[in-house]
XYZ file of C-alpha atoms in Angstrom:
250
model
C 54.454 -0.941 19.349
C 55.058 -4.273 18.753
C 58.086 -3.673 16.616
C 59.877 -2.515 20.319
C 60.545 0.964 18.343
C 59.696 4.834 19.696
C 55.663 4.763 18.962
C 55.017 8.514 18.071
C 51.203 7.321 17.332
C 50.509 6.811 21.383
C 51.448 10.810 21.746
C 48.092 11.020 20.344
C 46.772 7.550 20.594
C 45.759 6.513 17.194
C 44.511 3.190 15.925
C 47.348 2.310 14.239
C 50.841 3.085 14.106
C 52.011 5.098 11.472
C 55.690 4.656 11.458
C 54.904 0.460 11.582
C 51.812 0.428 9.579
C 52.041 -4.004 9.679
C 51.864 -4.124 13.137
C 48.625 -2.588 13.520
C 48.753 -1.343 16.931
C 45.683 -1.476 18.456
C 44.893 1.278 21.382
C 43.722 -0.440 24.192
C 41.296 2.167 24.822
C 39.246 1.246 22.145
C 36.734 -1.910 22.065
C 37.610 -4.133 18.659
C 34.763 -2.346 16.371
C 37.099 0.618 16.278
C 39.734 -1.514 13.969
C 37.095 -0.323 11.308
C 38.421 3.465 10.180
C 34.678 3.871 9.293
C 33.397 2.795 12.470
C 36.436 4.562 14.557
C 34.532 7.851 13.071
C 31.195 6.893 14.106
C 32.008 6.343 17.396
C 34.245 9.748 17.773
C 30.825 11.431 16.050
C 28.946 9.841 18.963
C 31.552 10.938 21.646
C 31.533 14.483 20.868
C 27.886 14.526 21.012
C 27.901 13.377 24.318
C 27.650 15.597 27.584
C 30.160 15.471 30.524
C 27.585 13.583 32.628
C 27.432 10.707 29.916
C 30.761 10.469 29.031
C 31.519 10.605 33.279
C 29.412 8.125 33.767
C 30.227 5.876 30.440
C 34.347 5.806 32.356
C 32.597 4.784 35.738
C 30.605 2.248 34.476
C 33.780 0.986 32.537
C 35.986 0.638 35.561
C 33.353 -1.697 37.394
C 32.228 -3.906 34.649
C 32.493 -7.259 34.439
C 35.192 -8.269 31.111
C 32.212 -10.754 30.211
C 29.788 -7.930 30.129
C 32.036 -5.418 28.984
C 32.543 -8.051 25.687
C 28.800 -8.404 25.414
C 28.641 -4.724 24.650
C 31.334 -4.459 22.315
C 29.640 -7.620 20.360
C 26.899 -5.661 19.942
C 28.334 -2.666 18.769
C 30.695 -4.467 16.526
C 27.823 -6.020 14.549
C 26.430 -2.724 13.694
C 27.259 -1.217 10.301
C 28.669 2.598 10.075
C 25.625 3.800 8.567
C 23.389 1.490 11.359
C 25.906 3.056 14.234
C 24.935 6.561 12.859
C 21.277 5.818 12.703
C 21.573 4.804 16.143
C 23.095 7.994 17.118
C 20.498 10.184 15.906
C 17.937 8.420 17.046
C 16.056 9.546 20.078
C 16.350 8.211 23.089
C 18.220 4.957 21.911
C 18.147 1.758 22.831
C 17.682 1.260 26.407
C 17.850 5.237 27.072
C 21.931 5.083 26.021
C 23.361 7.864 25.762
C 23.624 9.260 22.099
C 21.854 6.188 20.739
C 23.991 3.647 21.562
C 22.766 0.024 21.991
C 22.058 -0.272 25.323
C 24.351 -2.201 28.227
C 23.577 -5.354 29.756
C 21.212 -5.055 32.453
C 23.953 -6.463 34.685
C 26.617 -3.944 33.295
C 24.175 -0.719 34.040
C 25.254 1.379 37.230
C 22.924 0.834 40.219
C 20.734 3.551 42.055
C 23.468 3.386 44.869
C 26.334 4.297 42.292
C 24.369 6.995 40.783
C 23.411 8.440 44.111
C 23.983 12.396 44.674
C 26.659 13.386 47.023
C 23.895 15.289 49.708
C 21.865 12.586 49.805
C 25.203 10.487 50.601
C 26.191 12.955 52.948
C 22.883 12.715 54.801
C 23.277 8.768 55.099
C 26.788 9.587 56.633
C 27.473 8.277 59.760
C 28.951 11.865 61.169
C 27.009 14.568 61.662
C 27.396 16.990 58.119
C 25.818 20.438 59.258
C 23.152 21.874 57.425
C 24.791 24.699 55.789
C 27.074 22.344 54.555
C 24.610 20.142 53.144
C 22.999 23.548 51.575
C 26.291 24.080 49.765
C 26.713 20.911 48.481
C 23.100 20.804 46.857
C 23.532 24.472 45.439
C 26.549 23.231 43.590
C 25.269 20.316 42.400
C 23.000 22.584 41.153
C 25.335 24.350 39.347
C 26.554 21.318 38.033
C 23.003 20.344 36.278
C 22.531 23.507 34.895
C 25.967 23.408 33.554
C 25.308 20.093 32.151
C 22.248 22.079 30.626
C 24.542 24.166 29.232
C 26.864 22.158 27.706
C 24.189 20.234 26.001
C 23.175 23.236 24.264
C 26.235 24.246 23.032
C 26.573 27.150 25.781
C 30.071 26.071 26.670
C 30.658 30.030 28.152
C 27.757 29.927 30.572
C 28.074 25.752 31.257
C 31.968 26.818 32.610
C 30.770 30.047 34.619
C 28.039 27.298 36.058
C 30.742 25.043 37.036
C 33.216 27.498 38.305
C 30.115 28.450 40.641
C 29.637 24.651 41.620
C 33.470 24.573 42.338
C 33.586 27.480 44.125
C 30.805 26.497 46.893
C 32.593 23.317 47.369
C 36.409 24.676 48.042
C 34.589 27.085 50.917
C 33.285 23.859 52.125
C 37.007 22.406 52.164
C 38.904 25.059 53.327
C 36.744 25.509 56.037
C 37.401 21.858 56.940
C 33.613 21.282 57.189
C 34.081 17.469 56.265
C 36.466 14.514 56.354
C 36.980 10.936 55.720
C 34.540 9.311 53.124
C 32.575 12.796 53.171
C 35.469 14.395 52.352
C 35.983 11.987 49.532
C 32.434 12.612 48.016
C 32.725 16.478 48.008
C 36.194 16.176 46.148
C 34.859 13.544 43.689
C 32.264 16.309 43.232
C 34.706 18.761 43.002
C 36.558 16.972 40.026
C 33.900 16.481 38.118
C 32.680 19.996 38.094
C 36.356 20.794 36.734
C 36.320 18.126 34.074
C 33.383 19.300 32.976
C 34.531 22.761 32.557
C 37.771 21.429 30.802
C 35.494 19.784 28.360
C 33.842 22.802 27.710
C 37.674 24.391 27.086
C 38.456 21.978 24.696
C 35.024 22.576 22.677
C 36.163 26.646 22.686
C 39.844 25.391 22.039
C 41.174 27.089 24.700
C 43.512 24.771 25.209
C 45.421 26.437 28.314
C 43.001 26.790 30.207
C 42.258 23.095 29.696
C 45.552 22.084 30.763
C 45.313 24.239 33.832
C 41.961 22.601 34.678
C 42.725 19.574 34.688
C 46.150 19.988 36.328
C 44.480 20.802 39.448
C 42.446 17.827 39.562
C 45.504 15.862 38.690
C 47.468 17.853 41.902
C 45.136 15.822 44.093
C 45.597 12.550 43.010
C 45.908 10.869 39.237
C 42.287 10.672 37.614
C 42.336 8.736 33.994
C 39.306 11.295 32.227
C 42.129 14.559 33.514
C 45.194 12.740 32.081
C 42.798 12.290 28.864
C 41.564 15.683 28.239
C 44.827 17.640 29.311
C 47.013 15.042 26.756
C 44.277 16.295 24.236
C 44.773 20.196 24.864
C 48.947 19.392 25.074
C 48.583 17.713 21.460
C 46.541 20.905 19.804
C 49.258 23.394 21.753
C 52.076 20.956 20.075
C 53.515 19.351 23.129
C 53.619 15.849 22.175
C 56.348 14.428 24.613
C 53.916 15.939 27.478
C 50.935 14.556 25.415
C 52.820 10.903 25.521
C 52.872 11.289 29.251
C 49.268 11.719 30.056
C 48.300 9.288 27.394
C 50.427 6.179 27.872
């Protein structure tokens, strides 16, 4: 807070402050057209329509954009009304093919073929030898992950986790097994953590907010991920534990 007192608004990272309403903290998470309460809704409608795989692959995109991009798309989104940002959402299709309606990215600021790339067809390309079985597990719980991605999208949050605890499950016999290392290694665990994000979304939809936190705390044990910090700080606010909350969400 800019006042330099205790900020009880980042335990659950609100626009503004409410203890020091003048100094109109703004959460750094949140491009400028959010300073608008009505727009701030419009875009949390949007969010929660959105499916793991679009909200994973809104965060990548936002750690390797370019700032000048990155302000090109919030111009565009700021001159929108709330009732044109809604109209946007429902639309079909959207814009460019964004996700929920949104208007589309740059061209420069959308992710490339490579980035997008599955992890058995990077394993394939890998300069060690990945055995076939391997390579058989891998694609069955990617799978997993697609139809839990189905899932989710219909509102099956149930059957989208059982997918993804599947997809999870085929991977850690891959790793215990200690069927891959270095930069294959890498993939298989970056596959790993989004299979359990996903499934700690689909907690927080059925408010079951433990298991959320529990979810996410194993990604977390193997190394700090912003999108687990996120959702767990979300599941610690709804089970009351705000100093916790502050932790993941600073």
């Amino acid at each position: 807070c800019r006042t330099g007192a205790p900020c009880p608004a980042r335990a659950v990272r609100r626009r503004y402050c409410p203890s020091h309403p003048a100094a109109a903290v703004r959460n750094p998470w949140l491009p400028p057209f959010a300073m608008n309460p009505e727009m701030m809704k419009a875009a949390q409608e949007m969010m929660a329509k959105m499916s793991p795989e679009d909200m994973q692959r809104m965060m990548e995109l936002s750690k390797t954009m370019d700032p000048s991009m990155m302000q090109q798309a919030q111009q565009a989104m700021s001159n929108l009304s709330p009732e044109e940002l809604r109209a946007r959402m429902n639309s079909v299709g959207g814009a460019g093919g964004a996700p929920g309606g949104v208007p589309a990215l740059p061209t420069a600021a959308r992710p490339t073929a490579a980035a997008s790339a599955s992890v058995v067809s990077k394993l394939r390309a890998s300069a060690m030898s990945v055995p076939e079985d391997v390579l058989e597990l891998v694609e069955e719980a990617e799978t997993q992950k697609a139809s839990g991605n189905k899932r989710f999208k219909e509102g099956e949050f149930a059957r989208a986790i059982a997918a993804y605890r599947q997809g999870a499950k085929l991977l850690q016999s891959v790793l215990d097994k200690k069927r891959v290392s270095g930069v294959d290694k890498t993939s298989v665990l970056e596959l790993m953590d989004a299979l359990q994000l996903n499934s700690s979304n689909c907690r927080l939809k059925l408010e079951e907010w433990p298991a959320a936190v529990e979810a996410c705390s194993e990604v977390l044990a193997r190394g700090d991920n912003r999108k687990a910090f996120f959702q767990r700080g979300k599941a610690h606010v709804q089970l009351g534990k705000l100093q916790e909350a502050h932790d993941d969400l600073q």
